[in-house]
Each structure stands twice: as C-alpha cells, then as structure tokens.
Amino acid sequence: MKQWLEKHFKLSEYHTDVKTELIAGLTTFVTMAYVLATVPNMLASAGLDKHVMFTVLILLVILTTCAMAFYTNRPFALAPGLGSVGIVTAMIANDGIAPAVTAGVIFFSGVLFIAISFLGLREAVVKVIPVSLKHAVSAGIGLFIALLGAKSCGLIIANQAKNSLGFGDLKSPEVIVAVIGFIILLILKTRNVPGDMILAIVLTTLVGIPFGVTALPDSLFTMPANIGSQFMRVDFMGALNFAYIPFLIALFVPDFFLPSERFSESGLRPDIWMKTETFRALTNVLRWMPWRPVSGLYSECRV
C-alpha cells in the first residue's frame, strides 16, 4: 500500500508521509464541511429536494476531489462554490427559471470555460488581471451570499413599494438565531479556531432548538436519497435563449477568476504553482464535470 501511494503521489518528492497526508486530509474536510449544510439548504430554498441535493453534493465532492488527486496530484479538494450556488438559487427562486433550464445554462457556462482554457486564453488573462480586481470579484460574491442569507432568515426584506431593501422583523426567532450565529462565527474567526465555519453552524443549530427554529430529525441515520429524479435533467435547447446570457456570464465570471486566486492564496509552494503544466492541469480539472456549479478550492496546507 505504501509503495502504491509513493508511486502515485510521490510523497518523498514533496517531503511528506502518510501520517501528514491523513492529518492534512482531515483538516481539509473540517475546513470545507460547511458546504454540506449550506449548499443543500440554499438549493432547497429554490424548491429542490434537500435530501437529493445532499446526496448529489457528496458524490460530486468525491468524484471531483479524486479527479484532482489522481489527475494532477495537487493538494486541493473541490466542492461547489457558494457564489454560483447562490446564482443558481436566484435563477430558480427569483426569476422562475426551470431547474432543467438552469442546469443547461450551467452546462454551457462550463463549455465556454473549457473552450477558453483549451485556447490558452485563461492562463494569459489571469496573469495580467490586477490582484485588486480578483479581490473585488471575491468581495462582490461574498456580499451577494451575505444578502441571500440575510433575506433567508428575514433580517432583510424587499420593499416592493419603494423598490428597495429594508429590515424585517428584528424580534423574530429566525433573525435572533441568525445574529447569534453570526456573532459566534466572528468570535471563532478572530480566535483562528480550526473548522470555525462548521463549528459555528453546529453551535447555531443547537441555539436554534430552544427558539423553535431548528427542527429535530426523526432519526440520526438514513439511507441516501434516490438521485434518479434529478439525474441528467438538463434542458439544453431551453437554455439556448438570449435572455439567459446575463446568467451565463454571472456563472462564468467567478468561474474564470476565483479558482486561480484560491490557488495563489492557498499557500501552495511557488515552485508547484508556477509550473505551466500544473496550471493547465488544474484548469482542466476545475471543469472535469462541466455541468456542475463552479468549484471552490480548499488547500490541504501541505508544508
């Protein structure tokens, strides 16, 4: 087993061992585990089956992360990015676009990404784009996700009469629990607690029980949901509508900029990051499954 790991992952070349990689893998999982709670709930707010989305999400993370490991041998785990999931949620819930059509738009966004990657344009553009612009894209997506969360809990509501946003019922249990959860997250972040995001979700979930916000499950264990109802439900022709071009661009832009920023900020050694073949391999893996939402990246922090 050790020889197989050495042959495929070149542990000695990167000055690491199985124990270090196991710890790094566990650290990565704790860092990204919050998507297991957030992504299905976000999609459920758009009318999709939360249990089916949860099963699909797990399968997606396993397949794409294994592709990253075996195809590029780079220390990254992949999962759907909250920014793109938020856009998909808005397309279905706010704009009334059918889920199958939305999947088609995601697919064509992936096709566009692959085309630009194979033509070599992405590598050239990413190298000349100012870092400040990349940060601005990240900040904008972060604010968008924050707005979705604030609307979901009722902290912010739409005032259609004034065509603006305003505060909701600040005394409602949902808002109180959301604010408490936000404070918990800030405290954990400032203290650099490992797994701060997932820990904040767990603590906020517990806080929500006495407030009546958290619904207790009927059982602790259950079989995975049947994904047959959603498998390959893609309306390609329906997505070929000029009215959906803004959504395609909205999905494409973070796809284009954010992954490279995550790589460069992840602490990956420069000698690994700057290899041209590595950059291209990582770019290809990011769209290994073009129909999925854009991947977020989580470094294993390999030293």
mmCIF file of C-alpha atoms in Angstrom:
data_model
loop_
_atom_site.group_PDB
_atom_site.id
_atom_site.type_symbol
_atom_site.label_atom_id
_atom_site.label_comp_id
_atom_site.label_asym_id
_atom_site.label_seq_id
_atom_site.Cartn_x
_atom_site.Cartn_y
_atom_site.Cartn_z
ATOM 1 C CA MET A 1 0.000 0.000 0.000
ATOM 2 C CA LYS A 2 2.793 2.385 0.930
ATOM 3 C CA GLN A 3 4.603 1.652 -2.324
ATOM 4 C CA TRP A 4 1.417 2.351 -4.288
ATOM 5 C CA LEU A 5 0.964 5.698 -2.512
ATOM 6 C CA GLU A 6 4.595 6.588 -3.140
ATOM 7 C CA LYS A 7 4.317 5.678 -6.815
ATOM 8 C CA HIS A 8 1.130 7.629 -7.491
ATOM 9 C CA PHE A 9 1.517 10.629 -5.167
ATOM 10 C CA LYS A 10 5.332 10.968 -4.931
ATOM 11 C CA LEU A 11 5.301 11.529 -1.180
ATOM 12 C CA SER A 12 9.087 11.576 -0.834
ATOM 13 C CA GLU A 13 9.463 14.162 -3.584
ATOM 14 C CA TYR A 14 7.172 16.544 -1.688
ATOM 15 C CA HIS A 15 8.817 15.751 1.675
ATOM 16 C CA THR A 16 5.689 14.321 3.255
ATOM 17 C CA ASP A 17 4.391 10.983 4.526
ATOM 18 C CA VAL A 18 1.125 9.090 5.000
ATOM 19 C CA LYS A 19 0.567 10.444 8.530
ATOM 20 C CA THR A 20 0.993 14.037 7.386
ATOM 21 C CA GLU A 21 -1.386 13.493 4.486
ATOM 22 C CA LEU A 22 -4.032 11.934 6.743
ATOM 23 C CA ILE A 23 -3.894 14.937 9.070
ATOM 24 C CA ALA A 24 -3.970 17.280 6.070
ATOM 25 C CA GLY A 25 -6.973 15.447 4.638
ATOM 26 C CA LEU A 26 -8.853 15.683 7.932
ATOM 27 C CA THR A 27 -8.005 19.386 8.167
ATOM 28 C CA THR A 28 -9.297 19.913 4.651
ATOM 29 C CA PHE A 29 -12.542 18.107 5.423
ATOM 30 C CA VAL A 30 -13.173 20.182 8.552
ATOM 31 C CA THR A 31 -12.447 23.347 6.573
ATOM 32 C CA MET A 32 -14.906 22.561 3.795
ATOM 33 C CA ALA A 33 -17.555 20.556 5.680
ATOM 34 C CA TYR A 34 -19.790 23.614 5.987
ATOM 35 C CA VAL A 35 -20.833 23.188 2.340
ATOM 36 C CA LEU A 36 -22.672 20.013 3.371
ATOM 37 C CA ALA A 37 -25.006 22.180 5.436
ATOM 38 C CA THR A 38 -25.207 25.327 3.320
ATOM 39 C CA VAL A 39 -25.466 24.134 -0.292
ATOM 40 C CA PRO A 40 -28.445 21.739 0.106
ATOM 41 C CA ASN A 41 -30.327 24.318 2.185
ATOM 42 C CA MET A 42 -29.705 27.049 -0.386
ATOM 43 C CA LEU A 43 -30.975 24.851 -3.211
ATOM 44 C CA ALA A 44 -33.914 23.708 -1.079
ATOM 45 C CA SER A 45 -34.990 27.344 -0.771
ATOM 46 C CA ALA A 46 -35.365 27.280 -4.568
ATOM 47 C CA GLY A 47 -37.729 24.322 -4.368
ATOM 48 C CA LEU A 48 -35.287 21.460 -4.960
ATOM 49 C CA ASP A 49 -35.296 18.359 -2.773
ATOM 50 C CA LYS A 50 -32.777 18.966 0.014
ATOM 51 C CA HIS A 51 -32.059 15.278 0.586
ATOM 52 C CA VAL A 52 -31.415 14.631 -3.102
ATOM 53 C CA MET A 53 -29.144 17.683 -3.284
ATOM 54 C CA PHE A 54 -27.232 16.453 -0.239
ATOM 55 C CA THR A 55 -26.572 13.074 -1.854
ATOM 56 C CA VAL A 56 -25.588 14.664 -5.168
ATOM 57 C CA LEU A 57 -23.259 17.079 -3.369
ATOM 58 C CA ILE A 58 -21.399 14.276 -1.598
ATOM 59 C CA LEU A 59 -20.988 12.302 -4.835
ATOM 60 C CA LEU A 60 -19.791 15.449 -6.596
ATOM 61 C CA VAL A 61 -17.179 16.240 -3.948
ATOM 62 C CA ILE A 62 -15.866 12.663 -4.021
ATOM 63 C CA LEU A 63 -15.609 12.487 -7.822
ATOM 64 C CA THR A 64 -14.029 15.904 -8.398
ATOM 65 C CA THR A 65 -11.611 15.623 -5.480
ATOM 66 C CA CYS A 66 -10.477 12.182 -6.662
ATOM 67 C CA ALA A 67 -10.015 13.641 -10.143
ATOM 68 C CA MET A 68 -7.849 16.394 -8.671
ATOM 69 C CA ALA A 69 -5.801 13.873 -6.690
ATOM 70 C CA PHE A 70 -5.195 11.296 -9.422
ATOM 71 C CA TYR A 71 -5.017 13.623 -12.429
ATOM 72 C CA THR A 72 -2.905 16.475 -11.040
ATOM 73 C CA ASN A 73 -1.524 15.158 -7.724
ATOM 74 C CA ARG A 74 -2.181 18.547 -6.155
ATOM 75 C CA PRO A 75 -3.381 19.172 -2.568
ATOM 76 C CA PHE A 76 -6.850 20.542 -3.253
ATOM 77 C CA ALA A 77 -10.369 19.366 -2.519
ATOM 78 C CA LEU A 78 -13.195 20.607 -4.719
ATOM 79 C CA ALA A 79 -16.794 21.463 -3.896
ATOM 80 C CA PRO A 80 -19.493 23.755 -5.324
ATOM 81 C CA GLY A 81 -18.793 27.423 -4.620
ATOM 82 C CA LEU A 82 -21.445 29.266 -2.647
ATOM 83 C CA GLY A 83 -21.403 32.170 -5.095
ATOM 84 C CA SER A 84 -22.506 30.055 -8.023
ATOM 85 C CA VAL A 85 -24.970 28.127 -5.876
ATOM 86 C CA GLY A 86 -26.452 31.473 -4.864
ATOM 87 C CA ILE A 87 -26.802 32.494 -8.508
ATOM 88 C CA VAL A 88 -28.477 29.187 -9.337
ATOM 89 C CA THR A 89 -30.837 29.619 -6.389
ATOM 90 C CA ALA A 90 -31.757 33.114 -7.553
ATOM 91 C CA MET A 91 -32.340 31.900 -11.121
ATOM 92 C CA ILE A 92 -34.854 29.306 -9.929
ATOM 93 C CA ALA A 93 -36.489 31.084 -6.986
ATOM 94 C CA ASN A 94 -36.485 34.735 -8.080
ATOM 95 C CA ASP A 95 -36.577 34.558 -11.870
ATOM 96 C CA GLY A 96 -38.746 31.466 -12.196
ATOM 97 C CA ILE A 97 -36.342 29.621 -14.490
ATOM 98 C CA ALA A 98 -36.960 25.869 -14.554
ATOM 99 C CA PRO A 99 -34.268 23.751 -12.839
ATOM 100 C CA ALA A 100 -33.639 21.813 -16.069
ATOM 101 C CA VAL A 101 -33.057 25.054 -17.987
ATOM 102 C CA THR A 102 -30.820 26.336 -15.197
ATOM 103 C CA ALA A 103 -28.759 23.141 -15.492
ATOM 104 C CA GLY A 104 -28.440 23.826 -19.208
ATOM 105 C CA VAL A 105 -27.113 27.338 -18.552
ATOM 106 C CA ILE A 106 -24.580 25.871 -16.108
ATOM 107 C CA PHE A 107 -23.531 23.349 -18.749
ATOM 108 C CA PHE A 108 -22.954 25.994 -21.419
ATOM 109 C CA SER A 109 -21.033 28.100 -18.905
ATOM 110 C CA GLY A 110 -18.785 25.079 -18.450
ATOM 111 C CA VAL A 111 -18.419 24.618 -22.200
ATOM 112 C CA LEU A 112 -17.352 28.260 -22.515
ATOM 113 C CA PHE A 113 -14.835 27.781 -19.716
ATOM 114 C CA ILE A 114 -13.362 24.668 -21.338
ATOM 115 C CA ALA A 115 -13.092 26.387 -24.723
ATOM 116 C CA ILE A 116 -11.227 29.358 -23.273
ATOM 117 C CA SER A 117 -8.972 27.062 -21.235
ATOM 118 C CA PHE A 118 -8.006 24.908 -24.223
ATOM 119 C CA LEU A 119 -7.296 28.001 -26.316
ATOM 120 C CA GLY A 120 -4.872 29.190 -23.646
ATOM 121 C CA LEU A 121 -6.706 32.465 -23.145
ATOM 122 C CA ARG A 122 -7.482 31.883 -19.492
ATOM 123 C CA GLU A 123 -3.860 31.469 -18.481
ATOM 124 C CA ALA A 124 -2.893 34.656 -20.323
ATOM 125 C CA VAL A 125 -5.759 36.719 -18.913
ATOM 126 C CA VAL A 126 -5.331 35.536 -15.316
ATOM 127 C CA LYS A 127 -1.679 36.568 -15.338
ATOM 128 C CA VAL A 128 -2.438 40.157 -16.404
ATOM 129 C CA ILE A 129 -5.568 40.805 -14.322
ATOM 130 C CA PRO A 130 -4.718 43.005 -11.303
ATOM 131 C CA VAL A 131 -4.935 41.290 -7.939
ATOM 132 C CA SER A 132 -7.229 44.070 -6.727
ATOM 133 C CA LEU A 133 -9.807 43.144 -9.380
ATOM 134 C CA LYS A 134 -9.688 39.491 -8.359
ATOM 135 C CA HIS A 135 -10.259 40.524 -4.746
ATOM 136 C CA ALA A 136 -13.146 42.723 -5.867
ATOM 137 C CA VAL A 137 -14.835 39.772 -7.563
ATOM 138 C CA SER A 138 -14.447 37.719 -4.380
ATOM 139 C CA ALA A 139 -15.819 40.536 -2.247
ATOM 140 C CA GLY A 140 -18.795 41.038 -4.543
ATOM 141 C CA ILE A 141 -19.697 37.361 -4.460
ATOM 142 C CA GLY A 142 -19.287 37.343 -0.682
ATOM 143 C CA LEU A 143 -21.694 40.266 -0.323
ATOM 144 C CA PHE A 144 -24.150 38.511 -2.622
ATOM 145 C CA ILE A 145 -24.056 35.380 -0.449
ATOM 146 C CA ALA A 146 -24.468 37.521 2.686
ATOM 147 C CA LEU A 147 -27.532 39.172 1.134
ATOM 148 C CA LEU A 148 -29.064 35.780 0.366
ATOM 149 C CA GLY A 149 -28.511 34.691 3.956
ATOM 150 C CA ALA A 150 -29.976 37.904 5.356
ATOM 151 C CA LYS A 151 -33.067 37.537 3.168
ATOM 152 C CA SER A 152 -33.433 33.859 4.017
ATOM 153 C CA CYS A 153 -33.572 34.488 7.771
ATOM 154 C CA GLY A 154 -35.816 37.544 7.394
ATOM 155 C CA LEU A 155 -33.247 40.104 8.528
ATOM 156 C CA ILE A 156 -33.650 41.947 5.225
ATOM 157 C CA ILE A 157 -36.847 42.046 3.194
ATOM 158 C CA ALA A 158 -37.753 43.569 -0.149
ATOM 159 C CA ASN A 159 -39.927 46.673 -0.058
ATOM 160 C CA GLN A 160 -41.697 46.493 -3.403
ATOM 161 C CA ALA A 161 -43.486 49.801 -2.862
ATOM 162 C CA LYS A 162 -40.195 51.696 -2.568
ATOM 163 C CA ASN A 163 -38.254 49.266 -4.778
ATOM 164 C CA SER A 164 -35.641 48.893 -2.057
ATOM 165 C CA LEU A 165 -34.474 46.657 0.765
ATOM 166 C CA GLY A 166 -35.299 47.161 4.414
ATOM 167 C CA PHE A 167 -35.094 45.448 7.773
ATOM 168 C CA GLY A 168 -37.571 42.713 8.578
ATOM 169 C CA ASP A 169 -38.942 41.734 11.974
ATOM 170 C CA LEU A 170 -35.850 42.002 14.170
ATOM 171 C CA LYS A 171 -37.671 40.265 17.029
ATOM 172 C CA SER A 172 -38.418 37.083 15.091
ATOM 173 C CA PRO A 173 -36.681 33.892 16.313
ATOM 174 C CA GLU A 174 -35.077 33.330 12.901
ATOM 175 C CA VAL A 175 -33.394 36.739 12.932
ATOM 176 C CA ILE A 176 -32.250 36.390 16.546
ATOM 177 C CA VAL A 177 -30.692 32.981 15.886
ATOM 178 C CA ALA A 178 -29.032 34.276 12.697
ATOM 179 C CA VAL A 179 -27.474 37.222 14.554
ATOM 180 C CA ILE A 180 -26.275 34.950 17.365
ATOM 181 C CA GLY A 181 -24.774 32.601 14.782
ATOM 182 C CA PHE A 182 -23.009 35.491 13.063
ATOM 183 C CA ILE A 183 -21.515 36.632 16.370
ATOM 184 C CA ILE A 184 -20.370 33.081 17.121
ATOM 185 C CA LEU A 185 -18.689 32.907 13.712
ATOM 186 C CA LEU A 186 -16.927 36.254 14.254
ATOM 187 C CA ILE A 187 -15.580 35.097 17.614
ATOM 188 C CA LEU A 188 -14.308 31.824 16.170
ATOM 189 C CA LYS A 189 -12.766 33.607 13.177
ATOM 190 C CA THR A 190 -10.924 36.173 15.303
ATOM 191 C CA ARG A 191 -9.542 33.396 17.506
ATOM 192 C CA ASN A 192 -8.469 31.338 14.473
ATOM 193 C CA VAL A 193 -10.314 28.252 15.698
ATOM 194 C CA PRO A 194 -9.816 25.309 13.291
ATOM 195 C CA GLY A 195 -13.018 24.401 11.484
ATOM 196 C CA ASP A 196 -14.603 27.684 12.556
ATOM 197 C CA MET A 197 -17.305 27.636 9.891
ATOM 198 C CA ILE A 198 -18.663 24.150 10.530
ATOM 199 C CA LEU A 199 -18.344 24.667 14.306
ATOM 200 C CA ALA A 200 -20.362 27.888 14.049
ATOM 201 C CA ILE A 201 -23.039 26.051 12.061
ATOM 202 C CA VAL A 202 -23.258 23.298 14.698
ATOM 203 C CA LEU A 203 -23.455 25.757 17.600
ATOM 204 C CA THR A 204 -26.043 27.913 15.830
ATOM 205 C CA THR A 205 -28.100 24.810 15.084
ATOM 206 C CA LEU A 206 -28.088 23.943 18.792
ATOM 207 C CA VAL A 207 -29.017 27.519 19.720
ATOM 208 C CA GLY A 208 -31.952 27.310 17.320
ATOM 209 C CA ILE A 209 -33.540 24.359 19.165
ATOM 210 C CA PRO A 210 -34.980 26.318 22.140
ATOM 211 C CA PHE A 211 -36.054 29.104 19.757
ATOM 212 C CA GLY A 212 -38.049 26.627 17.689
ATOM 213 C CA VAL A 213 -36.003 27.397 14.581
ATOM 214 C CA THR A 214 -34.161 24.079 14.400
ATOM 215 C CA ALA A 215 -36.393 21.115 13.620
ATOM 216 C CA LEU A 216 -35.130 17.941 15.260
ATOM 217 C CA PRO A 217 -34.800 14.955 12.879
ATOM 218 C CA ASP A 218 -36.874 11.816 13.306
ATOM 219 C CA SER A 219 -33.736 9.653 13.149
ATOM 220 C CA LEU A 220 -29.971 10.134 13.267
ATOM 221 C CA PHE A 221 -29.252 7.861 10.308
ATOM 222 C CA THR A 222 -30.992 7.358 6.986
ATOM 223 C CA MET A 223 -30.281 5.880 3.584
ATOM 224 C CA PRO A 224 -29.018 8.220 0.831
ATOM 225 C CA ALA A 225 -31.783 9.789 -1.227
ATOM 226 C CA ASN A 226 -32.534 8.464 -4.708
ATOM 227 C CA ILE A 227 -31.000 10.893 -7.200
ATOM 228 C CA GLY A 228 -32.843 9.420 -10.173
ATOM 229 C CA SER A 229 -35.394 12.240 -10.135
ATOM 230 C CA GLN A 230 -32.661 14.789 -10.870
ATOM 231 C CA PHE A 231 -30.151 12.755 -12.856
ATOM 232 C CA MET A 232 -29.468 14.260 -16.303
ATOM 233 C CA ARG A 233 -32.433 16.628 -16.099
ATOM 234 C CA VAL A 234 -30.867 19.180 -18.420
ATOM 235 C CA ASP A 235 -32.805 21.245 -20.949
ATOM 236 C CA PHE A 236 -30.120 22.156 -23.481
ATOM 237 C CA MET A 237 -32.464 23.714 -26.020
ATOM 238 C CA GLY A 238 -34.314 25.719 -23.394
ATOM 239 C CA ALA A 239 -31.017 27.173 -22.193
ATOM 240 C CA LEU A 240 -30.261 28.485 -25.711
ATOM 241 C CA ASN A 241 -32.222 31.642 -25.054
ATOM 242 C CA PHE A 242 -30.597 35.059 -25.335
ATOM 243 C CA ALA A 243 -32.470 36.109 -22.206
ATOM 244 C CA TYR A 244 -30.231 33.784 -20.181
ATOM 245 C CA ILE A 245 -26.929 35.288 -21.368
ATOM 246 C CA PRO A 246 -26.611 37.520 -18.242
ATOM 247 C CA PHE A 247 -26.938 34.430 -16.059
ATOM 248 C CA LEU A 248 -24.360 32.572 -18.143
ATOM 249 C CA ILE A 249 -21.932 35.466 -17.684
ATOM 250 C CA ALA A 250 -22.732 35.646 -13.966
ATOM 251 C CA LEU A 251 -21.795 31.971 -13.619
ATOM 252 C CA PHE A 252 -18.752 32.276 -15.864
ATOM 253 C CA VAL A 253 -17.029 35.301 -14.279
ATOM 254 C CA PRO A 254 -16.400 33.815 -10.812
ATOM 255 C CA ASP A 255 -15.520 30.542 -12.517
ATOM 256 C CA PHE A 256 -12.897 32.380 -14.517
ATOM 257 C CA PHE A 257 -11.222 34.430 -11.789
ATOM 258 C CA LEU A 258 -11.717 32.841 -8.381
ATOM 259 C CA PRO A 259 -10.036 29.421 -8.760
ATOM 260 C CA SER A 260 -6.689 30.942 -9.748
ATOM 261 C CA GLU A 261 -6.925 33.333 -6.818
ATOM 262 C CA ARG A 262 -7.610 30.442 -4.476
ATOM 263 C CA PHE A 263 -4.556 28.622 -5.808
ATOM 264 C CA SER A 264 -2.273 31.619 -5.414
ATOM 265 C CA GLU A 265 -3.552 32.431 -1.912
ATOM 266 C CA SER A 266 -3.677 28.862 -0.651
ATOM 267 C CA GLY A 267 -0.097 28.667 0.481
ATOM 268 C CA LEU A 268 0.885 26.251 -2.268
ATOM 269 C CA ARG A 269 4.614 26.375 -2.854
ATOM 270 C CA PRO A 270 5.581 28.716 -5.735
ATOM 271 C CA ASP A 271 7.590 26.003 -7.484
ATOM 272 C CA ILE A 272 4.394 23.954 -7.755
ATOM 273 C CA TRP A 273 2.030 26.808 -8.572
ATOM 274 C CA MET A 274 4.167 28.390 -11.286
ATOM 275 C CA LYS A 275 4.664 25.230 -13.346
ATOM 276 C CA THR A 276 2.790 25.794 -16.589
ATOM 277 C CA GLU A 277 1.744 22.165 -16.882
ATOM 278 C CA THR A 278 0.361 22.294 -13.347
ATOM 279 C CA PHE A 279 -1.658 25.415 -14.107
ATOM 280 C CA ARG A 280 -3.175 23.814 -17.181
ATOM 281 C CA ALA A 281 -3.912 20.561 -15.381
ATOM 282 C CA LEU A 282 -5.649 22.391 -12.563
ATOM 283 C CA THR A 283 -7.647 24.411 -15.058
ATOM 284 C CA ASN A 284 -8.837 21.237 -16.760
ATOM 285 C CA VAL A 285 -9.863 19.581 -13.503
ATOM 286 C CA LEU A 286 -11.884 22.632 -12.482
ATOM 287 C CA ARG A 287 -14.182 21.761 -15.340
ATOM 288 C CA TRP A 288 -13.822 17.998 -15.174
ATOM 289 C CA MET A 289 -17.609 17.877 -14.792
ATOM 290 C CA PRO A 290 -18.797 20.953 -16.733
ATOM 291 C CA TRP A 291 -22.436 20.725 -15.699
ATOM 292 C CA ARG A 292 -21.785 21.324 -12.041
ATOM 293 C CA PRO A 293 -21.609 24.733 -10.311
ATOM 294 C CA VAL A 294 -18.179 26.306 -10.062
ATOM 295 C CA SER A 295 -15.776 24.642 -7.658
ATOM 296 C CA GLY A 296 -14.416 26.276 -4.588
ATOM 297 C CA LEU A 297 -10.933 25.149 -3.597
ATOM 298 C CA TYR A 298 -9.634 24.162 -0.202
ATOM 299 C CA SER A 299 -5.929 23.785 0.434
ATOM 300 C CA GLU A 300 -4.583 20.878 2.463
ATOM 301 C CA CYS A 301 -1.944 23.287 3.772
ATOM 302 C CA ARG A 302 0.806 20.809 2.965
ATOM 303 C CA VAL A 303 4.118 22.101 4.297
#
